[in-house]
Amino acid sequence: MALPSVHLRLALLLLLAVCASAVHPRKLTRFGGVRRFTTSEPSYELPPEYEIHYYTQTVDHFNYKPDSYATFQHRYILNYKYWGGANSSSPIFVYTGEETDVTYDVETFILDLAARFKVSILLLQHRYYGESMPFGSEDQAFQNASTLGYLSSEQALADYAQVIVDVKKNLSAENCPAVAVGASYGGMLASWFRIKYPHIVIGALASSSPILYFDDITPQNGYHVVVTKDFIDTSESCYNTIKQSWSEIDRIAAEPNGLMTLSNKFNTCSPLNTSQELKDYLEIMYVSAAQYDNPPYYPVERTCRGIDGAPEGTDILGRIVAGLKSRFRGWDSCHDIFTFELSNKSAWDWQTCTQIVMPIGYGYNETMFEAEPFDINNYTKDCLDVFGIVPRPHWMTTEFGGHDIKTVLGNFARNIIFANGLRDPYSIGGVLEDISDSVVAVHTEHGAHCSDLHPPTPDDPDWLVAQRDKEIKIISAWIAEYYAKLATK
Ligand SMILES: *[C@@H]1O[C@H](CO)[C@@H](O)[C@H](O)[C@H]1NC(C)=O
Ligand SMILES: *[C@@H]1O[C@H](CO)[C@@H](O)[C@H](O)[C@H]1NC(C)=O
Ligand SMILES: *[C@@H]1O[C@H](CO)[C@@H](O)[C@H](O)[C@H]1NC(C)=O
Ligand SMILES: *[C@@H]1O[C@H](CO)[C@@H](O)[C@H](O)[C@H]1NC(C)=O
Ligand SMILES: *[C@@H]1O[C@H](CO)[C@@H](O)[C@H](O)[C@H]1NC(C)=O
Ligand SMILES: *[C@@H]1O[C@H](CO)[C@@H](O)[C@H](O)[C@H]1NC(C)=O
Ligand SMILES: *[C@@H]1O[C@H](CO)[C@@H](O)[C@H](O)[C@H]1NC(C)=O
């Protein structure tokens, strides 16, 4: 299969990834990519208070052709440990799973919310990720575009609606208010769920959800401009070194045995075939540092400390190497400069080639990176090569909105928190301004991707504690309002 061009490669690698990576490094391969989750690999071993259930789910919620009545076993997880019970109409917090095995998402801020609000937690697995494969098995589900065609955000939201309604019925919990919580792509799903199914959840906490990074609502270069700003704000000399390093890599690559020189200098596990491989690797290192620039590790600061702190007289690439060493403290094995072969196409690859088309690109001198404009024709060609399908770059805004969001959500929506950390490059595509008194933006200057949903620790900085407190206060008000109305029914 043809190698995807840089556009698709970056799109596939940059996109969202997952939030709880700090909790579960196994979730992330290669520092920021989204890999395919296989059903054969073990799920995270859950503490005993989590009950795993399988629901007989409809493969196609939107078609009545006789041959589309197929079902699959959809995994969801319940935790009643904190629940006040149906008789007291205690709330249910619903975690709208993102592009990963949902068992990795159990230890988030939602646990603290659950204890505080005496809620039961319902974690929903996104179809085609982890255990929840239509067509009986992963091999069948990933066969071709016909079997992958049932992988879409709309189908996933309908799955979630179906399970929530049925779980409430089975628990006689019809009066219990449900609140959607999600992170990253799952945060987009949480906010869309509230918009599409307002009769099922009373509100949504959408953490780090770039719902405006579609259809050029957000400038294409926004993501990399924020990455660049994170580095400039940390150290201008560090930024300058990185900016100069790309042409330096080219200069050395052009020398006789230049690629060998670079391979040795960067201690790559296998010899470089092109200088682009090295540049892509470094780019992923910088963008993932920015996206996950969370306490207590602060990888941007750590990288720059290495770059700036190299001994006097160290050349540019020597400084870059020192930056990598500093970021991965104690790292002394070789660097696995991965290739981007999509031999095992992930479910996320499919989603980016169908609906989740985020036009991310940047021109010359706009960022600390070499120019890499977004080109929908090249992107389409890659998707045709890999899956035989043509992306629908305007569908997400048609389906869920996005343009003129302030007026649109201001006119009809209620009870959504859009949480962001401004160091997260995806925050540029998030909702950063209050839309109304109940559709609100809660962002922090120092936060990164999904900082607020990480499990609280005693060492958390004040700004993070304050962000979470604000979210708790808002959710309390939703629940209080719900009970006030219930009492007068
Ligand atoms: C809940 O209410 C029902 C009906 O009033 C009652 O039979 C049941 O015992 C109650 N359950 C609990 C746990 O209090
Ligand atoms: C996809 O695979 C199924 C099962 O093997 C097959 O019936 C179907 O024709 C294939 N569809 C395409 C478009 O290749
Ligand atoms: C609710 O109960 C029915 C009957 O036991 C069962 O078939 C169904 O799967 C349950 N729903 C969920 C969401 O577990
Ligand atoms: C160079 O190409 C070979 C053969 O395709 C591959 O095994 C190797 O991983 C590549 N090297 C790098 C650094 O990607
Ligand atoms: C691709 O996925 C299949 C099915 O899960 C697995 O057997 C195979 O080892 C994977 N190949 C690679 C290169 O990861
Ligand atoms: C690019 O930026 C550098 C400084 O960062 C500046 O010296 C140079 O003139 C700029 N080039 C162009 C074409 O704008
Ligand atoms: C699109 O692909 C063509 C052919 O590979 C390439 O020459 C061109 O530079 C690409 N466009 C962009 C904007 O990268």
Coordinates of C-alpha atoms and ligand atoms in Angstrom, one line a residue:
M1 CA 0.0 0.0 0.0
A2 CA 1.2 3.5 -0.8
L3 CA 2.6 5.6 2.0
P4 CA 0.2 8.4 2.8
S5 CA 1.6 11.8 2.0
V6 CA 2.8 14.1 4.8
H7 CA -0.7 15.6 5.0
L8 CA -2.5 12.6 5.9
R9 CA 0.4 11.3 8.0
L10 CA 0.3 14.3 10.1
A11 CA -3.5 14.5 10.2
L12 CA -3.5 10.9 11.4
L13 CA -0.8 11.3 13.9
L14 CA -1.7 14.6 15.4
L15 CA -5.4 14.2 15.8
L16 CA -6.5 14.3 19.3
A17 CA -5.0 11.1 20.6
V18 CA -6.3 10.5 24.0
C19 CA -6.3 12.3 27.3
A20 CA -5.5 9.9 30.0
S21 CA -2.1 9.0 28.4
A22 CA -0.4 10.2 31.5
V23 CA -2.4 7.7 33.5
H24 CA -2.0 4.9 30.9
P25 CA 1.0 5.3 28.7
R26 CA 0.0 2.1 27.0
K27 CA -2.8 4.0 25.4
L28 CA -0.5 6.1 23.3
T29 CA 1.9 4.7 20.9
R30 CA 4.9 6.7 19.8
F31 CA 4.1 9.8 21.6
G32 CA 0.9 11.1 20.1
G33 CA -0.3 8.7 17.4
V34 CA -3.6 6.9 17.5
R35 CA -3.1 3.2 16.8
R36 CA -5.5 0.5 16.2
F37 CA -6.8 -1.2 19.3
T38 CA -7.1 -4.8 19.0
T39 CA -9.7 -6.9 20.7
S40 CA -7.2 -9.5 21.6
E41 CA -5.1 -7.3 23.8
P42 CA -6.1 -7.2 27.5
S43 CA -8.1 -4.4 28.7
Y44 CA -7.0 -2.4 31.7
E45 CA -7.7 -4.5 34.8
L46 CA -10.7 -2.8 36.5
P47 CA -11.1 -2.4 40.2
P48 CA -13.9 -4.6 41.5
E49 CA -16.5 -1.9 41.8
Y50 CA -16.7 -1.7 38.0
E51 CA -19.3 -4.0 36.3
I52 CA -18.7 -4.8 32.7
H53 CA -21.9 -5.3 30.6
Y54 CA -22.6 -6.1 27.0
Y55 CA -25.6 -4.7 25.3
T56 CA -27.1 -6.1 22.1
Q57 CA -26.6 -3.0 20.0
T58 CA -27.9 -2.2 16.5
V59 CA -25.2 -2.0 13.8
D60 CA -27.1 0.5 11.8
H61 CA -29.4 2.9 13.6
F62 CA -30.4 4.8 10.5
N63 CA -31.5 2.1 7.9
Y64 CA -34.4 -0.3 7.7
K65 CA -33.1 -2.5 4.9
P66 CA -33.8 -6.1 6.0
D67 CA -30.1 -7.0 5.8
S68 CA -29.2 -4.2 8.2
Y69 CA -30.9 -5.6 11.3
A70 CA -27.5 -7.0 12.4
T71 CA -26.5 -6.5 16.0
F72 CA -23.2 -6.5 17.9
Q73 CA -22.1 -6.8 21.6
H74 CA -21.6 -3.3 22.8
R75 CA -19.5 -2.9 26.0
Y76 CA -20.4 -0.5 28.8
I77 CA -19.2 -0.3 32.3
L78 CA -21.1 0.6 35.5
N79 CA -19.8 1.8 38.8
Y80 CA -22.5 2.2 41.5
K81 CA -20.0 2.7 44.4
Y82 CA -21.0 6.3 45.0
W83 CA -24.6 6.1 43.8
G84 CA -27.4 7.4 46.1
G85 CA -29.8 5.1 44.2
A86 CA -32.9 5.5 42.0
N87 CA -35.2 6.3 44.9
S88 CA -33.3 9.5 45.6
S89 CA -33.1 10.2 41.9
S90 CA -29.3 10.3 42.2
P91 CA -27.5 11.4 39.0
I92 CA -25.8 9.2 36.5
F93 CA -22.6 10.5 34.9
V94 CA -22.1 9.2 31.4
Y95 CA -18.6 9.0 30.0
T96 CA -18.9 9.3 26.2
G97 CA -15.9 7.1 25.2
E98 CA -13.4 8.4 22.6
E99 CA -11.1 6.7 20.2
T100 CA -9.8 4.1 22.6
D101 CA -10.5 1.2 24.9
V102 CA -12.8 2.7 27.5
T103 CA -11.3 0.7 30.3
Y104 CA -8.3 3.0 30.2
D105 CA -10.6 5.9 31.1
V106 CA -11.8 4.8 34.5
E107 CA -9.4 6.8 36.6
T108 CA -10.3 10.4 35.7
F109 CA -11.7 13.4 37.5
I110 CA -15.1 11.8 37.0
L111 CA -14.4 9.7 40.1
D112 CA -14.1 12.8 42.2
L113 CA -17.3 14.1 40.6
A114 CA -19.0 10.8 41.4
A115 CA -18.1 10.9 45.0
R116 CA -19.2 14.5 45.4
F117 CA -22.5 14.1 43.6
K118 CA -23.3 10.5 44.7
V119 CA -23.7 9.5 41.1
S120 CA -23.3 6.2 39.3
I121 CA -20.8 6.2 36.5
L122 CA -21.7 4.8 33.1
L123 CA -18.7 4.4 30.8
L124 CA -19.6 3.9 27.1
Q125 CA -17.2 2.2 24.7
H126 CA -17.0 3.8 21.2
R127 CA -17.8 1.2 18.5
Y128 CA -14.8 -0.2 16.6
Y129 CA -12.4 0.6 19.4
G130 CA -11.6 -1.9 22.1
E131 CA -14.3 -4.5 22.6
S132 CA -17.4 -3.5 20.7
M133 CA -16.9 -4.7 17.1
P134 CA -19.7 -5.0 14.7
F135 CA -19.6 -8.1 12.5
G136 CA -18.4 -10.3 15.3
S137 CA -14.7 -9.7 15.2
E138 CA -12.1 -7.1 14.4
D139 CA -10.9 -8.9 11.3
Q140 CA -14.5 -8.8 9.9
A141 CA -15.1 -5.3 11.0
F142 CA -12.0 -3.9 9.3
Q143 CA -12.4 -5.8 6.1
N144 CA -13.3 -3.0 3.8
A145 CA -15.3 0.2 3.3
S146 CA -18.6 -1.7 3.5
T147 CA -17.9 -3.0 6.9
L148 CA -16.2 0.1 8.2
G149 CA -19.1 2.2 6.9
Y150 CA -20.9 1.8 10.2
L151 CA -18.1 3.7 12.0
S152 CA -19.3 7.3 12.4
S153 CA -19.9 9.7 15.1
E154 CA -23.7 9.7 14.5
Q155 CA -23.8 5.9 14.9
A156 CA -21.7 6.1 18.1
L157 CA -24.0 8.8 19.6
A158 CA -27.0 6.7 18.8
D159 CA -25.4 3.7 20.5
Y160 CA -24.9 5.9 23.6
A161 CA -28.5 7.1 23.6
Q162 CA -29.7 3.5 23.3
V163 CA -27.7 2.3 26.3
I164 CA -28.4 5.3 28.5
V165 CA -32.2 5.0 28.0
D166 CA -32.1 1.2 28.5
V167 CA -29.9 1.3 31.6
K168 CA -32.1 3.9 33.2
K169 CA -35.2 1.8 32.5
N170 CA -33.6 -1.3 33.9
L171 CA -32.5 0.5 37.1
S172 CA -35.9 2.2 37.4
A173 CA -33.8 5.4 37.2
E174 CA -36.0 7.3 34.7
N175 CA -36.0 10.3 37.1
C176 CA -32.2 10.3 37.6
P177 CA -30.6 13.1 35.7
A178 CA -27.8 12.1 33.4
V179 CA -24.8 14.3 32.6
A180 CA -22.4 13.6 29.7
V181 CA -18.7 13.9 30.3
G182 CA -16.0 13.4 27.7
A183 CA -12.5 14.4 26.7
S184 CA -10.9 15.2 23.4
Y185 CA -12.9 13.6 20.6
G186 CA -15.0 12.2 23.4
G187 CA -15.5 15.8 24.6
M188 CA -16.8 16.7 21.1
L189 CA -19.2 13.7 21.4
A190 CA -20.3 14.9 24.9
S191 CA -21.2 18.3 23.6
W192 CA -22.9 17.0 20.4
F193 CA -24.8 14.5 22.5
R194 CA -26.2 17.3 24.6
I195 CA -27.2 19.1 21.4
K196 CA -28.7 16.1 19.7
Y197 CA -30.3 14.3 22.6
P198 CA -31.3 17.0 25.1
H199 CA -34.0 14.7 26.5
I200 CA -31.4 12.2 27.6
V201 CA -28.7 14.3 29.4
I202 CA -29.3 17.5 31.3
G203 CA -25.8 18.8 30.5
A204 CA -22.4 18.1 29.2
L205 CA -18.8 18.7 30.3
A206 CA -16.7 18.7 27.1
S207 CA -13.0 18.8 27.9
S208 CA -10.5 19.9 25.2
S209 CA -13.0 19.4 22.4
P210 CA -12.0 21.3 19.2
I211 CA -15.5 21.3 17.7
L212 CA -14.5 24.4 15.6
Y213 CA -11.5 22.8 13.9
F214 CA -13.7 21.9 10.9
D215 CA -14.5 23.6 7.6
D216 CA -11.9 26.4 8.1
I217 CA -13.8 28.0 11.0
T218 CA -10.4 28.0 12.8
P219 CA -7.3 29.1 10.8
Q220 CA -5.5 26.1 9.4
N221 CA -2.2 27.0 11.0
G222 CA -3.8 27.5 14.4
Y223 CA -2.6 24.2 15.9
H224 CA 1.1 24.8 15.0
V225 CA 0.9 28.5 15.9
V226 CA 0.0 27.5 19.4
V227 CA 2.8 24.9 19.5
T228 CA 5.2 27.6 18.4
K229 CA 3.8 30.0 21.0
D230 CA 4.3 27.4 23.8
F231 CA 8.0 27.1 22.8
I232 CA 8.5 30.9 22.5
D233 CA 6.8 31.6 25.8
T234 CA 9.1 29.0 27.4
S235 CA 12.3 30.2 25.8
E236 CA 13.0 32.3 22.8
S237 CA 16.5 30.8 22.2
C238 CA 15.0 27.3 22.4
Y239 CA 12.4 28.3 19.7
N240 CA 15.2 29.8 17.5
T241 CA 17.3 26.7 17.8
I242 CA 14.4 24.5 16.7
K243 CA 13.5 26.9 13.9
Q244 CA 17.0 26.8 12.5
S245 CA 17.4 23.0 12.9
W246 CA 15.4 22.0 9.8
S247 CA 17.7 23.6 7.3
E248 CA 20.7 22.3 9.3
I249 CA 19.3 18.8 8.9
D250 CA 19.0 19.3 5.1
R251 CA 22.5 20.7 4.9
I252 CA 24.0 17.7 6.6
A253 CA 21.8 15.2 4.7
A254 CA 23.2 16.7 1.5
E255 CA 26.8 15.9 2.5
P256 CA 28.5 12.7 1.5
N257 CA 27.2 10.0 3.9
G258 CA 25.1 12.7 5.4
L259 CA 22.2 10.4 6.4
M260 CA 24.7 8.2 8.2
T261 CA 26.0 11.2 10.1
L262 CA 22.5 12.2 11.1
S263 CA 21.6 8.6 12.1
N264 CA 24.6 8.5 14.3
K265 CA 24.1 11.9 15.8
F266 CA 20.5 11.1 16.7
N267 CA 21.2 7.5 17.7
T268 CA 18.4 6.2 15.5
C269 CA 17.6 2.5 15.9
S270 CA 17.8 1.9 12.2
P271 CA 19.6 4.0 9.6
L272 CA 17.6 6.9 8.2
N273 CA 16.4 6.5 4.6
T274 CA 15.5 10.2 4.2
S275 CA 16.0 13.3 6.2
Q276 CA 12.2 13.7 6.2
E277 CA 11.9 10.8 8.5
L278 CA 13.9 12.6 11.1
K279 CA 12.0 15.8 10.6
D280 CA 8.7 14.1 11.0
Y281 CA 9.9 12.5 14.2
L282 CA 11.1 15.7 15.7
E283 CA 7.9 17.5 14.7
I284 CA 5.8 14.9 16.5
M285 CA 8.1 15.3 19.6
Y286 CA 7.5 19.0 19.7
V287 CA 3.7 18.9 19.0
S288 CA 3.1 16.1 21.5
A289 CA 5.2 18.0 24.1
A290 CA 2.9 21.0 23.6
Q291 CA -0.3 19.1 23.5
Y292 CA 0.5 17.2 26.7
D293 CA 2.3 20.0 28.5
N294 CA 0.9 18.9 31.8
P295 CA 2.2 19.1 35.3
P296 CA 4.3 17.7 36.8
Y297 CA 6.5 16.9 33.8
Y298 CA 6.0 19.9 31.6
P299 CA 7.7 18.4 28.5
V300 CA 8.1 21.7 26.7
E301 CA 10.0 23.2 29.5
R302 CA 12.0 20.0 29.9
T303 CA 12.9 19.9 26.1
C304 CA 14.0 23.6 26.2
R305 CA 16.0 23.1 29.3
G306 CA 18.0 20.5 27.4
I307 CA 18.3 22.6 24.2
D308 CA 19.4 25.8 26.1
G309 CA 21.4 24.0 28.7
A310 CA 23.8 22.2 26.3
P311 CA 27.5 23.2 26.9
E312 CA 28.8 26.4 25.2
G313 CA 29.8 25.6 21.7
T314 CA 27.4 22.8 21.1
D315 CA 26.1 23.0 17.5
I316 CA 22.4 23.3 16.6
L317 CA 21.7 19.6 16.1
G318 CA 23.7 18.8 19.2
R319 CA 21.3 21.0 21.1
I320 CA 18.3 19.3 19.6
V321 CA 19.7 15.9 20.7
A322 CA 20.2 17.3 24.2
G323 CA 16.6 18.5 24.1
L324 CA 15.4 15.0 23.4
K325 CA 17.6 13.5 26.1
S326 CA 16.3 16.0 28.6
R327 CA 12.6 15.4 27.7
F328 CA 13.0 11.7 28.1
R329 CA 15.1 11.8 31.2
G330 CA 17.2 8.7 31.5
W331 CA 16.5 7.7 27.9
D332 CA 19.7 6.2 26.5
S333 CA 18.5 3.6 24.1
C334 CA 18.1 4.4 20.4
H335 CA 15.3 6.5 18.9
D336 CA 12.8 4.4 17.0
I337 CA 12.2 6.7 14.0
F338 CA 8.9 5.1 13.0
T339 CA 7.6 5.0 9.5
F340 CA 4.0 5.8 8.9
E341 CA 2.9 2.7 7.0
L342 CA -0.7 2.2 7.5
S343 CA -0.6 -1.6 7.2
N344 CA -3.1 -1.9 10.0
K345 CA -5.5 1.0 9.4
S346 CA -6.9 2.1 12.6
A347 CA -10.5 3.0 13.3
W348 CA -9.3 6.6 13.8
D349 CA -7.7 6.6 10.4
W350 CA -11.1 5.7 8.9
Q351 CA -12.8 8.5 10.9
T352 CA -10.3 11.1 9.7
C353 CA -10.8 9.9 6.1
T354 CA -14.6 10.2 6.3
Q355 CA -15.9 12.9 8.6
I356 CA -13.2 14.1 11.0
V357 CA -11.4 16.1 8.4
M358 CA -9.5 18.8 10.3
P359 CA -7.7 21.1 7.9
I360 CA -4.4 21.5 9.7
G361 CA -1.5 23.1 7.7
Y362 CA 0.8 26.1 7.8
G363 CA 2.8 28.2 5.5
Y364 CA 6.4 29.5 5.3
N365 CA 7.5 31.4 8.4
E366 CA 4.2 31.1 10.2
T367 CA 5.5 28.7 12.8
M368 CA 8.8 27.2 14.0
F369 CA 8.2 24.4 11.5
E370 CA 8.9 24.2 7.8
A371 CA 5.9 25.0 5.6
E372 CA 3.4 22.3 5.2
P373 CA 0.1 23.6 3.7
F374 CA -3.1 21.6 4.0
D375 CA -4.2 20.4 0.6
I376 CA -7.6 18.7 0.4
N377 CA -6.7 17.1 -3.0
N378 CA -3.7 15.4 -1.6
Y379 CA -5.6 14.4 1.5
T380 CA -8.3 12.9 -0.6
K381 CA -5.9 11.0 -2.7
D382 CA -4.4 9.4 0.4
C383 CA -7.8 8.4 1.6
L384 CA -8.6 6.9 -1.8
D385 CA -5.4 5.0 -1.7
V386 CA -5.8 3.7 1.8
F387 CA -9.6 3.1 2.0
G388 CA -11.0 3.7 -1.4
I389 CA -13.1 6.5 -0.1
V390 CA -13.5 10.3 -0.5
P391 CA -13.6 12.4 2.6
R392 CA -16.6 14.7 3.4
P393 CA -14.8 17.7 4.8
H394 CA -18.0 19.8 5.3
W395 CA -20.2 17.2 6.8
M396 CA -19.4 17.8 10.5
T397 CA -20.5 21.4 10.4
T398 CA -23.6 20.3 8.4
E399 CA -24.4 17.6 11.0
F400 CA -23.4 19.4 14.2
G401 CA -23.0 23.0 13.4
G402 CA -20.0 25.2 14.2
H403 CA -20.4 28.3 12.0
D404 CA -21.6 31.3 14.0
I405 CA -21.7 29.1 17.0
K406 CA -22.3 31.9 19.4
T407 CA -25.7 32.8 17.8
V408 CA -26.7 29.3 17.2
L409 CA -26.0 27.8 20.6
G410 CA -26.9 31.0 22.3
N411 CA -30.4 30.8 20.8
F412 CA -31.3 27.3 21.9
A413 CA -28.6 25.4 23.9
R414 CA -28.2 25.2 27.6
N415 CA -25.9 23.5 30.1
I416 CA -22.6 22.8 28.3
I417 CA -19.1 23.4 29.7
F418 CA -16.4 23.8 27.1
A419 CA -13.2 23.3 29.1
N420 CA -9.8 24.0 27.6
G421 CA -6.2 24.6 28.5
L422 CA -4.6 27.2 26.3
R423 CA -1.3 25.5 26.0
D424 CA -3.1 22.7 24.2
P425 CA -2.8 23.4 20.4
Y426 CA -6.3 22.0 19.9
S427 CA -7.7 24.7 22.2
I428 CA -7.5 27.1 19.2
G429 CA -10.4 25.0 17.7
G430 CA -12.3 25.0 21.0
V431 CA -15.0 27.2 22.3
L432 CA -13.1 29.8 24.4
E433 CA -15.8 32.4 25.0
D434 CA -19.0 32.1 27.1
I435 CA -21.9 31.7 24.7
S436 CA -24.7 32.3 27.3
D437 CA -25.1 32.0 31.1
S438 CA -25.3 28.3 30.8
V439 CA -23.2 27.4 27.8
V440 CA -19.8 28.5 29.2
A441 CA -16.1 28.4 28.4
V442 CA -13.9 27.4 31.3
H443 CA -10.3 27.7 30.3
T444 CA -6.9 28.1 31.9
E445 CA -3.8 29.8 30.5
H446 CA -1.5 27.1 31.7
G447 CA -3.6 24.0 31.0
A448 CA -2.9 21.4 28.3
H449 CA -5.0 18.8 26.5
C450 CA -7.6 17.5 29.0
S451 CA -5.7 18.7 32.1
D452 CA -8.9 19.1 34.0
L453 CA -10.0 15.5 33.5
H454 CA -6.8 14.0 34.9
P455 CA -7.3 12.5 38.3
P456 CA -6.7 15.2 40.9
T457 CA -3.4 15.0 42.9
P458 CA -2.3 16.9 46.0
D459 CA 0.4 18.6 43.9
D460 CA -1.9 20.1 41.4
P461 CA -1.3 23.8 40.8
D462 CA -3.9 26.3 42.0
W463 CA -5.1 27.2 38.5
L464 CA -6.1 23.5 37.9
V465 CA -7.8 23.2 41.3
A466 CA -9.7 26.4 40.5
Q467 CA -10.8 25.2 37.1
R468 CA -12.1 21.9 38.5
D469 CA -13.9 23.8 41.3
K470 CA -15.6 26.0 38.8
E471 CA -16.8 23.0 36.8
I472 CA -18.2 21.4 39.9
K473 CA -20.0 24.5 40.8
I474 CA -21.6 24.8 37.4
I475 CA -22.7 21.1 37.3
S476 CA -24.1 21.5 40.9
A477 CA -26.3 24.3 39.6
W478 CA -27.6 22.1 36.7
I479 CA -28.5 19.3 39.1
A480 CA -30.1 21.7 41.6
E481 CA -32.2 23.2 38.8
Y482 CA -33.3 19.7 37.7
Y483 CA -34.4 18.7 41.2
A484 CA -36.3 22.0 41.7
K485 CA -38.3 21.2 38.5
L486 CA -38.7 17.6 39.4
A487 CA -40.2 18.6 42.8
T488 CA -42.9 20.7 41.2
K489 CA -44.0 18.0 38.7
Ligands
LIG1 C1 -37.2 2.3 46.6 O1 -38.6 2.6 46.6 C2 -39.4 1.5 46.4 C3 -40.9 1.9 46.2 O2 -41.2 2.9 47.1 C4 -39.2 0.6 47.6 O3 -40.0 -0.6 47.4 C5 -37.7 0.2 47.7 O4 -37.5 -0.6 48.9 C6 -36.9 1.4 47.8 N1 -35.5 1.0 47.7 C7 -34.6 1.5 48.5 C8 -33.2 1.0 48.3 O5 -34.8 2.3 49.4
LIG2 C1 -16.4 -6.3 1.9 O1 -16.3 -7.6 2.4 C2 -17.5 -8.4 2.4 C3 -17.3 -9.6 3.2 O2 -16.2 -10.3 2.7 C4 -18.0 -8.6 1.0 O3 -19.2 -9.3 1.0 C5 -18.2 -7.3 0.3 O4 -18.5 -7.5 -1.0 C6 -16.9 -6.4 0.4 N1 -17.2 -5.1 -0.1 C7 -16.4 -4.4 -0.9 C8 -16.9 -3.1 -1.3 O5 -15.4 -4.9 -1.3
LIG3 C1 -32.0 -4.3 30.4 O1 -32.6 -5.5 30.7 C2 -33.0 -6.4 29.6 C3 -33.7 -7.6 30.2 O2 -32.9 -8.2 31.2 C4 -31.7 -6.8 28.9 O3 -32.0 -7.6 27.8 C5 -31.0 -5.5 28.4 O4 -29.7 -5.8 27.8 C6 -30.7 -4.6 29.6 N1 -30.2 -3.3 29.1 C7 -29.0 -2.9 29.3 C8 -28.6 -1.6 28.8 O5 -28.2 -3.6 29.9
LIG4 C1 14.4 2.6 6.3 O1 13.8 1.7 5.4 C2 13.8 0.4 5.9 C3 13.2 -0.5 4.9 O2 12.0 -0.1 4.5 C4 13.0 0.3 7.2 O3 13.0 -1.0 7.8 C5 13.6 1.3 8.2 O4 12.8 1.3 9.4 C6 13.7 2.6 7.6 N1 14.4 3.5 8.6 C7 13.8 4.4 9.3 C8 14.7 5.2 10.2 O5 12.6 4.7 9.2
LIG5 C1 -2.7 -6.3 12.0 O1 -3.8 -6.7 12.6 C2 -4.0 -8.2 12.6 C3 -5.4 -8.5 13.1 O2 -5.6 -7.9 14.4 C4 -2.9 -8.8 13.4 O3 -3.0 -10.2 13.3 C5 -1.5 -8.4 12.7 O4 -0.5 -8.9 13.5 C6 -1.4 -6.9 12.7 N1 -0.2 -6.5 11.9 C7 0.6 -5.6 12.3 C8 1.8 -5.3 11.4 O5 0.5 -5.0 13.3
LIG6 C1 11.1 34.8 8.1 O1 11.4 35.1 9.5 C2 12.7 35.6 9.8 C3 12.8 35.9 11.2 O2 12.1 34.9 12.0 C4 12.9 36.9 9.0 O3 14.3 37.3 9.2 C5 12.7 36.6 7.5 O4 12.8 37.8 6.8 C6 11.3 36.0 7.3 N1 11.2 35.7 5.9 C7 10.1 36.0 5.2 C8 10.1 35.6 3.7 O5 9.1 36.5 5.7
LIG7 C1 0.4 17.6 -3.1 O1 1.0 16.5 -3.7 C2 1.9 16.8 -4.8 C3 2.3 15.5 -5.5 O2 2.9 14.7 -4.5 C4 3.0 17.7 -4.3 O3 3.9 18.0 -5.4 C5 2.5 18.9 -3.6 O4 3.5 19.7 -3.1 C6 1.5 18.6 -2.6 N1 0.8 19.8 -2.1 C7 1.1 20.3 -0.9 C8 0.4 21.5 -0.6 O5 1.9 19.8 -0.1

